[in-house]
PDB file of C-alpha atoms in Angstrom:
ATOM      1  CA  UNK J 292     -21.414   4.404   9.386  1.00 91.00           C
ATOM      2  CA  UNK J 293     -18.693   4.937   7.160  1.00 97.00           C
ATOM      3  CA  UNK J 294     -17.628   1.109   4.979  1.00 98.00           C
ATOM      4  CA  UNK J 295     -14.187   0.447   4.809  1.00 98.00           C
ATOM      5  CA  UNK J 296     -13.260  -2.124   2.466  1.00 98.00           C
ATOM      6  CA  UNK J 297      -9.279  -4.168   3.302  1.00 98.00           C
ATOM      7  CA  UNK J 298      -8.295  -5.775   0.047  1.00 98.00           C
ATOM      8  CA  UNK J 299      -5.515  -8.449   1.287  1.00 98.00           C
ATOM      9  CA  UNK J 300      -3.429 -10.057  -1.470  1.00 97.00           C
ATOM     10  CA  UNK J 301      -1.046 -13.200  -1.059  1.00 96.00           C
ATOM     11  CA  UNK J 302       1.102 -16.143  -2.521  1.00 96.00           C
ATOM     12  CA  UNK J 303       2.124 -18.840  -0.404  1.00 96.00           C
ATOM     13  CA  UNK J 304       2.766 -17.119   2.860  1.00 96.00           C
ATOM     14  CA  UNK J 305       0.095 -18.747   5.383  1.00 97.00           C
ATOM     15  CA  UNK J 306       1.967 -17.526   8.203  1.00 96.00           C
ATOM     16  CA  UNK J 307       1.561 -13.609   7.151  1.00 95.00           C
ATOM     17  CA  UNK J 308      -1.877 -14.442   5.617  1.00 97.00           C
ATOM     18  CA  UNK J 309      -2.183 -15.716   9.123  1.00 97.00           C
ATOM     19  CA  UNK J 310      -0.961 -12.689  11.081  1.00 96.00           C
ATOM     20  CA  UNK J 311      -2.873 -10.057   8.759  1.00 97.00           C
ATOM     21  CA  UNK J 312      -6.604 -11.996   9.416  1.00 97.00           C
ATOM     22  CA  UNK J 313      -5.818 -12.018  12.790  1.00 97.00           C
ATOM     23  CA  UNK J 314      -5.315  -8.274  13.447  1.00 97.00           C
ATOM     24  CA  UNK J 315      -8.559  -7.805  11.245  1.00 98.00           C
ATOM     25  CA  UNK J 316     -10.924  -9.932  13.687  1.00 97.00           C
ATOM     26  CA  UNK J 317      -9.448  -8.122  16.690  1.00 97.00           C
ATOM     27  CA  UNK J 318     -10.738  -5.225  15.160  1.00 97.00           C
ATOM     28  CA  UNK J 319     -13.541  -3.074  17.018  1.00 97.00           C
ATOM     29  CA  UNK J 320     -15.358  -1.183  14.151  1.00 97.00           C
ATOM     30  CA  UNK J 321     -17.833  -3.346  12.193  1.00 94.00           C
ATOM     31  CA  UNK J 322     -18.597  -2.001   9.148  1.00 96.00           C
ATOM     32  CA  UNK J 323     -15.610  -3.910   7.389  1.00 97.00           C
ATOM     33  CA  UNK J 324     -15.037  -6.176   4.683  1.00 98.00           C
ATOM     34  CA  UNK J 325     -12.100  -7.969   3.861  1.00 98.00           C
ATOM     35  CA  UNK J 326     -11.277  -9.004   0.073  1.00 98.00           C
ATOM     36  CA  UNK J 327      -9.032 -11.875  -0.073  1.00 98.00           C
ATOM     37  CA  UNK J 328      -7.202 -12.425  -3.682  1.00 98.00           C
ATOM     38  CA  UNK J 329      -5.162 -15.862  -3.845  1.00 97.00           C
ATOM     39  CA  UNK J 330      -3.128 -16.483  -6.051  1.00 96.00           C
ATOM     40  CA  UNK J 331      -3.192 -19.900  -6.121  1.00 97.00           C
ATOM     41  CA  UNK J 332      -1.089 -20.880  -3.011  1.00 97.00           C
ATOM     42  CA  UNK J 333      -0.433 -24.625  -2.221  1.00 97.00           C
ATOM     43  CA  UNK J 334       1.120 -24.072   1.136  1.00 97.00           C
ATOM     44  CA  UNK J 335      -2.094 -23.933   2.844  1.00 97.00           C
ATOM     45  CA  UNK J 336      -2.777 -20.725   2.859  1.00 97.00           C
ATOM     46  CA  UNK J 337      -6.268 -21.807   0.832  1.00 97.00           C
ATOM     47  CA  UNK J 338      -7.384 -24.310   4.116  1.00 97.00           C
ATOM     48  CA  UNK J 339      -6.651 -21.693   6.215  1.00 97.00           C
ATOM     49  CA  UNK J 340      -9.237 -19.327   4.381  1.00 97.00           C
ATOM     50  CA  UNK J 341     -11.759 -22.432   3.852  1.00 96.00           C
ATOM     51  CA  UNK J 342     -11.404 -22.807   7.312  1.00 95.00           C
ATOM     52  CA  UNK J 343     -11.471 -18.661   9.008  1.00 94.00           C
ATOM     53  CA  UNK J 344     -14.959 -17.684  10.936  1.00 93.00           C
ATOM     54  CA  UNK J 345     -13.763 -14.898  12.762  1.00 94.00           C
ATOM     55  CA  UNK J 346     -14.284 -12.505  10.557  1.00 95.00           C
ATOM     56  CA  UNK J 347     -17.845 -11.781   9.451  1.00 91.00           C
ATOM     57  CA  UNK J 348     -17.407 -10.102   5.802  1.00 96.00           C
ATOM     58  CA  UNK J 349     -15.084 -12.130   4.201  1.00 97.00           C
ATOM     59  CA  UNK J 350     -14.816 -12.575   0.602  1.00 97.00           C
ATOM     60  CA  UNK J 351     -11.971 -15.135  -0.873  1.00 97.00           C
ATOM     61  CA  UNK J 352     -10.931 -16.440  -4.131  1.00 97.00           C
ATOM     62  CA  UNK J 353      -8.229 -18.139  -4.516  1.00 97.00           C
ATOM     63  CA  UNK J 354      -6.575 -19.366  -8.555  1.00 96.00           C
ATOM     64  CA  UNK J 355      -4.069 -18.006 -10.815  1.00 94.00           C
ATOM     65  CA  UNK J 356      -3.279 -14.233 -11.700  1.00 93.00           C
ATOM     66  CA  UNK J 357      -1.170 -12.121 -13.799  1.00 93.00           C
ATOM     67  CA  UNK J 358       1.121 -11.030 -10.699  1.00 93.00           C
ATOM     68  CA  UNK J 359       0.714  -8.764  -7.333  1.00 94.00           C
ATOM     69  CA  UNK J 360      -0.730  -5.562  -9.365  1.00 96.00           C
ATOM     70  CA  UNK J 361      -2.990  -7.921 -11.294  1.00 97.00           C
ATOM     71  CA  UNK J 362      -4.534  -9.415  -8.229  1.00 97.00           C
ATOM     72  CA  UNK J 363      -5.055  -5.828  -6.311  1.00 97.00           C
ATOM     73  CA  UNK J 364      -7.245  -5.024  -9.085  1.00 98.00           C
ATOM     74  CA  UNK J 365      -9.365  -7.933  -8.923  1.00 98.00           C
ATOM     75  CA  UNK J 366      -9.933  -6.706  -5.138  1.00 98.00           C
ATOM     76  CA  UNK J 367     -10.730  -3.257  -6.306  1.00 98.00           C
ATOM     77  CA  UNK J 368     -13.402  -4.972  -9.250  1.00 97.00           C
ATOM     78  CA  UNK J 369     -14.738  -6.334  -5.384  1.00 97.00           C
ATOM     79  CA  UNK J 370     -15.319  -3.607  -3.195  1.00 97.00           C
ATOM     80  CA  UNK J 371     -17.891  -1.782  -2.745  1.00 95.00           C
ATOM     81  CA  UNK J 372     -17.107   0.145   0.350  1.00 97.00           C
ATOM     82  CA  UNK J 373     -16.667   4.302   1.000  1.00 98.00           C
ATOM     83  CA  UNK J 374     -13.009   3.262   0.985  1.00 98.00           C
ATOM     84  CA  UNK J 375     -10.291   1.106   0.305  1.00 98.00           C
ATOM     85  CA  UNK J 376      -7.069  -0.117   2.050  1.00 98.00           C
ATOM     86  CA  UNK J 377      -4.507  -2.430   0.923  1.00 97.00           C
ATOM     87  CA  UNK J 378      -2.871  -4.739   4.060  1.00 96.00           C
ATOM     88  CA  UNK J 379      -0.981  -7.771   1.902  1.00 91.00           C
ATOM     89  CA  UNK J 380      -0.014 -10.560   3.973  1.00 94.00           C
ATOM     90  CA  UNK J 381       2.157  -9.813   6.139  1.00 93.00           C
ATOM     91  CA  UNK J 382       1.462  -6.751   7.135  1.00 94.00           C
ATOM     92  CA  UNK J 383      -1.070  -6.194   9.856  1.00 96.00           C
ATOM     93  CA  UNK J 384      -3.160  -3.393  11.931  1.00 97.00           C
ATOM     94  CA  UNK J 385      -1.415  -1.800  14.411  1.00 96.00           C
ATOM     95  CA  UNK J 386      -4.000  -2.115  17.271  1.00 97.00           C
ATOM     96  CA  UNK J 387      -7.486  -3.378  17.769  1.00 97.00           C
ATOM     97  CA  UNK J 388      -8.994   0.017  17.280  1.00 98.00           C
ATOM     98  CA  UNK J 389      -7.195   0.745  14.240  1.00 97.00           C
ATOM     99  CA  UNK J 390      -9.716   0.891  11.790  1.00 97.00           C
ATOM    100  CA  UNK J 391     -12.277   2.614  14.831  1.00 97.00           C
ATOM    101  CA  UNK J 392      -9.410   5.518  15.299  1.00 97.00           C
ATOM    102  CA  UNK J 393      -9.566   6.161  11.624  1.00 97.00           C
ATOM    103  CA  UNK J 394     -13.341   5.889  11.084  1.00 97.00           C
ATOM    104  CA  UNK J 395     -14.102   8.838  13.816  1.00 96.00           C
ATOM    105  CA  UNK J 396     -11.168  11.560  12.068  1.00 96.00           C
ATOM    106  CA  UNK J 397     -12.970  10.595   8.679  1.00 97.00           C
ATOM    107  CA  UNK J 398     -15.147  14.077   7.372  1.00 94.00           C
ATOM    108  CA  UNK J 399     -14.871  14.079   3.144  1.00 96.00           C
ATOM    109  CA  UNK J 400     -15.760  10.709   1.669  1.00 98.00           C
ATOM    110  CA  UNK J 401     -13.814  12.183  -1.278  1.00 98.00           C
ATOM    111  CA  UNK J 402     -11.027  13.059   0.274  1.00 97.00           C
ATOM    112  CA  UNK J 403      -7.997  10.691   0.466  1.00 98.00           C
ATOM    113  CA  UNK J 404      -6.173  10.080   3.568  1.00 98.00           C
ATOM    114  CA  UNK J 405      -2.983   8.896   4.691  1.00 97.00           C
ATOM    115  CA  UNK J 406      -1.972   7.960   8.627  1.00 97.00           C
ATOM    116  CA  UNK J 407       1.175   6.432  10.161  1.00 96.00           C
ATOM    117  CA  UNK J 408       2.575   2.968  10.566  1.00 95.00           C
ATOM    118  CA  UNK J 409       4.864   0.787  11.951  1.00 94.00           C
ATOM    119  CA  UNK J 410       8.048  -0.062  10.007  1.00 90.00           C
ATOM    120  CA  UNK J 411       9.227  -3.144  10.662  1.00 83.00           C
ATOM    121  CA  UNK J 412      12.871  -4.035   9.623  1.00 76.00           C
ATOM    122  CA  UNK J 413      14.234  -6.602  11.760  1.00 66.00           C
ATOM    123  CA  UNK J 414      13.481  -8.649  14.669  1.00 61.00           C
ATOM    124  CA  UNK J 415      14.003  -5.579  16.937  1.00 63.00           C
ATOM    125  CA  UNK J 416      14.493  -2.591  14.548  1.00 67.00           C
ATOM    126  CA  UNK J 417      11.523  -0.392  13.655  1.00 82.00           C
ATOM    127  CA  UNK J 418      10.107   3.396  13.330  1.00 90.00           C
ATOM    128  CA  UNK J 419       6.937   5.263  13.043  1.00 93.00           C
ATOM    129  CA  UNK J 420       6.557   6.510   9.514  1.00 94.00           C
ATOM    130  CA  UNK J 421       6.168   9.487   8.552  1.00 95.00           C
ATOM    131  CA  UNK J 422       7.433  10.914  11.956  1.00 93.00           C
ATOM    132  CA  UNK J 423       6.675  14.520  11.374  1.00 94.00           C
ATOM    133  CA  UNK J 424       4.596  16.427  13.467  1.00 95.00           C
ATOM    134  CA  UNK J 425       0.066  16.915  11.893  1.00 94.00           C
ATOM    135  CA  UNK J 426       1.339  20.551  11.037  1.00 95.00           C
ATOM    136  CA  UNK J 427       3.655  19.960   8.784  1.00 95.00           C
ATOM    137  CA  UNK J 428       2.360  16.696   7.404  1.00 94.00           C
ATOM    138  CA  UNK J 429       0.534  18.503   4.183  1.00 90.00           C
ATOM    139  CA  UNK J 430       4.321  19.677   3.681  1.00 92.00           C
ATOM    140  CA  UNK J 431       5.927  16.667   3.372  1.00 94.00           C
ATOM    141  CA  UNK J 432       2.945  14.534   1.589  1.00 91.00           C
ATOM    142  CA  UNK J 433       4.804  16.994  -1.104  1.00 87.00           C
ATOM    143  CA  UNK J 434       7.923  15.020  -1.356  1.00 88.00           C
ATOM    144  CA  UNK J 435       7.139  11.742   0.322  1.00 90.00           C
ATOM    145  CA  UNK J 436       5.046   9.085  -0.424  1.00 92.00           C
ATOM    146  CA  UNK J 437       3.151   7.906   2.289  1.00 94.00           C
ATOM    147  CA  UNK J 438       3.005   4.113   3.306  1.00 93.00           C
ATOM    148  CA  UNK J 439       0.640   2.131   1.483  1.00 93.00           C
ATOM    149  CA  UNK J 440      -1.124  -0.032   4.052  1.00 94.00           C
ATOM    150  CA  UNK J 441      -1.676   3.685   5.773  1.00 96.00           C
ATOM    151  CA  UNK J 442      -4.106   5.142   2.914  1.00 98.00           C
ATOM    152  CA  UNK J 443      -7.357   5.377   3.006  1.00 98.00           C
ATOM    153  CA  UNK J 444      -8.628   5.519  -0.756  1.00 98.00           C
ATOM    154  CA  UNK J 445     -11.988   6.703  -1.090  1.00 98.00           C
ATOM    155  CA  UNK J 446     -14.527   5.052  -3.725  1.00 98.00           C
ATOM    156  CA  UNK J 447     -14.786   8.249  -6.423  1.00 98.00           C
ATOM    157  CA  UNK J 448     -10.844   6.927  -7.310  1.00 98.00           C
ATOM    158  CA  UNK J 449     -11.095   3.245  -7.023  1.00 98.00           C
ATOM    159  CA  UNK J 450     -13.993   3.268  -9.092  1.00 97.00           C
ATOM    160  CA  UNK J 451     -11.892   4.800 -11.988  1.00 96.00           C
ATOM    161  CA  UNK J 452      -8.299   3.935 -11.109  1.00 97.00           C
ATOM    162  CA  UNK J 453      -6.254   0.610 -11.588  1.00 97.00           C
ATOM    163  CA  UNK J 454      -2.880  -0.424 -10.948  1.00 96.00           C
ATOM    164  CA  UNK J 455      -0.750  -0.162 -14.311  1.00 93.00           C
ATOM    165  CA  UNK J 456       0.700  -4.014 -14.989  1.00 92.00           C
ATOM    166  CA  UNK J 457       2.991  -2.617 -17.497  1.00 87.00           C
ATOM    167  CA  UNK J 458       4.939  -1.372 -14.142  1.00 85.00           C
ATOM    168  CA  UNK J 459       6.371  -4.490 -12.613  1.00 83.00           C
ATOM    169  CA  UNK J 460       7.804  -3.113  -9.291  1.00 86.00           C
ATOM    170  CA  UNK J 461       6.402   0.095  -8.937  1.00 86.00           C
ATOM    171  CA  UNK J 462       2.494   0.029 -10.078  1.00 91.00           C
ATOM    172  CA  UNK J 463       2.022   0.964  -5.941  1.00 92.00           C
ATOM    173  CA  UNK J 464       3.892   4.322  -6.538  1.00 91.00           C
ATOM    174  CA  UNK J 465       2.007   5.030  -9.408  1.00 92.00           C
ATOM    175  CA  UNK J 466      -1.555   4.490  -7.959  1.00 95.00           C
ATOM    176  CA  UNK J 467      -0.342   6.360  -4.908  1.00 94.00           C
ATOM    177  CA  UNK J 468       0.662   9.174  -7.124  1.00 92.00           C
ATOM    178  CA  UNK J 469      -2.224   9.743  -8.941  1.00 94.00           C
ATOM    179  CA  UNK J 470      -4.400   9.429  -5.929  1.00 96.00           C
ATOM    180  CA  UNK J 471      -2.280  12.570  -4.725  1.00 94.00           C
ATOM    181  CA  UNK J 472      -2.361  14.707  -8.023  1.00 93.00           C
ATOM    182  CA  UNK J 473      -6.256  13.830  -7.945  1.00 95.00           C
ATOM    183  CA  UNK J 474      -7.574  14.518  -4.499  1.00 96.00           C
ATOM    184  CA  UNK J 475      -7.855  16.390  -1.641  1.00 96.00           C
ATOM    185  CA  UNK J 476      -5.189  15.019   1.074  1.00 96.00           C
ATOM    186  CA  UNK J 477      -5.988  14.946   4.189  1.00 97.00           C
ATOM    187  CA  UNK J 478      -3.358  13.671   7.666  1.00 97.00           C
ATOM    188  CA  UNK J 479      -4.672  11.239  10.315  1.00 97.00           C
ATOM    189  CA  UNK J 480      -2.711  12.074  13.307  1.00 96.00           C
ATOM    190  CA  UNK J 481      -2.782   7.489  14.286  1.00 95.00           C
ATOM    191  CA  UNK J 482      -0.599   4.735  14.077  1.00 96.00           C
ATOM    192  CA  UNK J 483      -2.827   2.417  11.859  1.00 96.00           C
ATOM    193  CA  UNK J 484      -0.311  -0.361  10.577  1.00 96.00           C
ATOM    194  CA  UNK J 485       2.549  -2.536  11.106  1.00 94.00           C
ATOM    195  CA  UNK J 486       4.468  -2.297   7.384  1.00 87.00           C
ATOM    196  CA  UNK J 487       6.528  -5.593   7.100  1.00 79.00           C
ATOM    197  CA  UNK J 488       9.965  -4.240   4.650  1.00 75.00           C
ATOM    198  CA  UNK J 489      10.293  -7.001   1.905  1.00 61.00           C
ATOM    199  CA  UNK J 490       7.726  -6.626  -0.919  1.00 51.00           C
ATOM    200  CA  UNK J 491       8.650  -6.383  -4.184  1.00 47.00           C
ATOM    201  CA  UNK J 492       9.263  -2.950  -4.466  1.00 48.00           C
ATOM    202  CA  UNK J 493      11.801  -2.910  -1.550  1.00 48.00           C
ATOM    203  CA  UNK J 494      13.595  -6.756  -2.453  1.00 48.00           C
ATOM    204  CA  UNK J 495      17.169  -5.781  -3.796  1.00 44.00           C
ATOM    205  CA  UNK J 496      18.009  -7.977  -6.894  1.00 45.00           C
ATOM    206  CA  UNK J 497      20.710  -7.097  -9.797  1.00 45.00           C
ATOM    207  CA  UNK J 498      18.177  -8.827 -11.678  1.00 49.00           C
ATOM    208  CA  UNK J 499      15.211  -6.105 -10.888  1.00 48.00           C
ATOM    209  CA  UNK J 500      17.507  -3.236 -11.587  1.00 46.00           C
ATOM    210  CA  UNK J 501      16.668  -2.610 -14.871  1.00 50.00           C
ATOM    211  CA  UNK J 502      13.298  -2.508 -14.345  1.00 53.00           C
ATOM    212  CA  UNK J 503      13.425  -0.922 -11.186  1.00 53.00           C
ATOM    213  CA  UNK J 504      15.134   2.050 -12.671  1.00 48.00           C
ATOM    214  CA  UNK J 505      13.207   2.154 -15.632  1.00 54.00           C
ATOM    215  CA  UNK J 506       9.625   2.510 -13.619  1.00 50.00           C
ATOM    216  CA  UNK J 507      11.407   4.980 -11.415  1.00 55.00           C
ATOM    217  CA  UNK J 508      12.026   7.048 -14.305  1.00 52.00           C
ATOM    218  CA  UNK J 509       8.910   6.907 -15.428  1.00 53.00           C
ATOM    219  CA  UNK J 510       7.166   7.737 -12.512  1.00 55.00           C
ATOM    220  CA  UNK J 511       9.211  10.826 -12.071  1.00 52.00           C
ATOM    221  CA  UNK J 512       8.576  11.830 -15.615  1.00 52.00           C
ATOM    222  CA  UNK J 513       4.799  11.725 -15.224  1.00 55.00           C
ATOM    223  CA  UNK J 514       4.515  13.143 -11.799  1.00 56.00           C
ATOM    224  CA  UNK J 515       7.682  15.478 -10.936  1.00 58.00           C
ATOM    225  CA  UNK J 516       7.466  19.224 -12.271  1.00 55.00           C
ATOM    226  CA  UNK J 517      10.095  20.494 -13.760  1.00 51.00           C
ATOM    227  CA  UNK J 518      12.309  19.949 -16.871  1.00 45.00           C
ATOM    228  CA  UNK J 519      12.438  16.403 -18.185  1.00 43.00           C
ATOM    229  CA  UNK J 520      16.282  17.067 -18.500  1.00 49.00           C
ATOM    230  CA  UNK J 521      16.308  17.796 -14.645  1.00 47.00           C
ATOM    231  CA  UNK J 522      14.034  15.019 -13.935  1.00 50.00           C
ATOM    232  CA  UNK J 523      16.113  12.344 -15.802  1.00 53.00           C
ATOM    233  CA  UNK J 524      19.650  13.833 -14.358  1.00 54.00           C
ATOM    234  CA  UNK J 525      18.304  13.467 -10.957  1.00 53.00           C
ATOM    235  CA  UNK J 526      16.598   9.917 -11.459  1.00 52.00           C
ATOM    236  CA  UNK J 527      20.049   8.539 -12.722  1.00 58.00           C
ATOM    237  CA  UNK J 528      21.921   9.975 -10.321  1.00 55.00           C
ATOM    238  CA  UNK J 529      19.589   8.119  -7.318  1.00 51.00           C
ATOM    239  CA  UNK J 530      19.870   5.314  -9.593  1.00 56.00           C
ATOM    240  CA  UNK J 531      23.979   5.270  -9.260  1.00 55.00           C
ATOM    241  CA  UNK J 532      23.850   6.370  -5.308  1.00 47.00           C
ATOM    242  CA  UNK J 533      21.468   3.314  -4.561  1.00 48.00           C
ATOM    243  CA  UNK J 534      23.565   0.485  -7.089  1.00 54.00           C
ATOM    244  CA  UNK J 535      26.965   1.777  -4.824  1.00 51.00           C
ATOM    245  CA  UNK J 536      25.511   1.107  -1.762  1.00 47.00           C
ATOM    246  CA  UNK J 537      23.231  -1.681  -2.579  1.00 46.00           C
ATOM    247  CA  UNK J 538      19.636   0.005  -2.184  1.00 47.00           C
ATOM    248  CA  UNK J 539      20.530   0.059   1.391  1.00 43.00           C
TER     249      UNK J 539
END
């Protein structure tokens, strides 16, 4: 049976740390294990791992890291499984045969594979993302990035790969992109995740913008073909569209 590893970071948010162990117990496929990194909370978040028996393979730490990207590779130095998916707190599985639907579509261990999720705005607004139809879902992997609590990464990349803690906002794009230069891609046609909007990379701040644009830049300079003066024209002006209308 294929081993699916859910590496589950958080800070002081025991009601999504909550919510996210709770859609992993209701899960129906077995061979899981859940890697919880801490990072240090003091809002009980800790107690409420001390205290969690519903899930059978849990492994928790809890202390102090170097930041988000820091603490998703100390998960990654802890798995062990065929693959690898990130659900922070927060976010959660979309149904209690999530994992199951996923399991059964899996062929190539070595491939990596990307599904759909939930995207949840608001108290009432939300969409299915990427809503394009299986056939032309190879298409638009091409100029989309797909959600990260949808990918499946398999273990011949995690082994090797790391998030980059020189990017700040971004290091998820990154990984995501050289997963995609690096492997075979492959669609799962299933809703696997509810994707809460309001990490880090999606937060507006005048204060991030800076650093936003500059990890956006060079993201598209390491992974965009074309010229680098077409590359950097473009980036600046998304950069000007999104400051006008507030990264809406």
């Amino acid at each position: 049976m294929i081993t699916i590893d859910i590496v589950c970071v958080c800070l002081n948010d025991r009601p999504g740390l909550s919510a996210t162990l709770r859609s992993i117990a209701a899960q129906s496929y077995e061979s899981l294990k859940v890697i919880v990194v801490d990072g240090g909370s003091t809002d009980g978040s800790v107690e409420l791992l001390g205290k969690q028996t519903a899930i059978k393979n849990l492994d928790w730490s809890t202390g102090s890291d170097g930041g988000i990207y820091d603490a998703m590779n100390k998960g990654l130095e802890r798995s062990s499984g065929d693959f690898v998916m990130f659900l922070n707190a927060g976010d959660t599985l979309f149904c209690s045969d999530s994992i199951a639907n996923l399991a059964s579509e899996i062929g190539d261990l070595d491939c990596l594979y990307f599904s759909r999720c939930r995207v949840l705005t608001g108290a009432k607004e939300q969409e299915i993302y990427p809503s394009c139809t299986p056939e032309v879902a190879g298409l638009w992997c091409q100029k989309n990035l797909p959600a990260h609590s949808a990918m499946l990464f398999p273990r011949c990349f995690t082994e090797v790969n790391r998030y980059d803690l020189f990017l700040k906002i971004a290091s998820d794009n990154d990984f995501k992109f050289r997963a995609l230069a690096q492997l075979d891609v492959r669609f799962l046609d299933v809703v696997c995740s509810n994707f809460c909007v309001g990490g880090i990379s999606t937060k507006f701040s005048l204060r991030n913008l800076k650093t936003r644009y500059r990890e956006r830049l060079v993201n598209e300079l390491k992974y965009t073909k074309g010229g680098v003066g077409i590359t950097v024209m473009r980036v600046s002006l998304i950069f000007i569209v999104k400051l006008v209308f507030r990264l809406r």
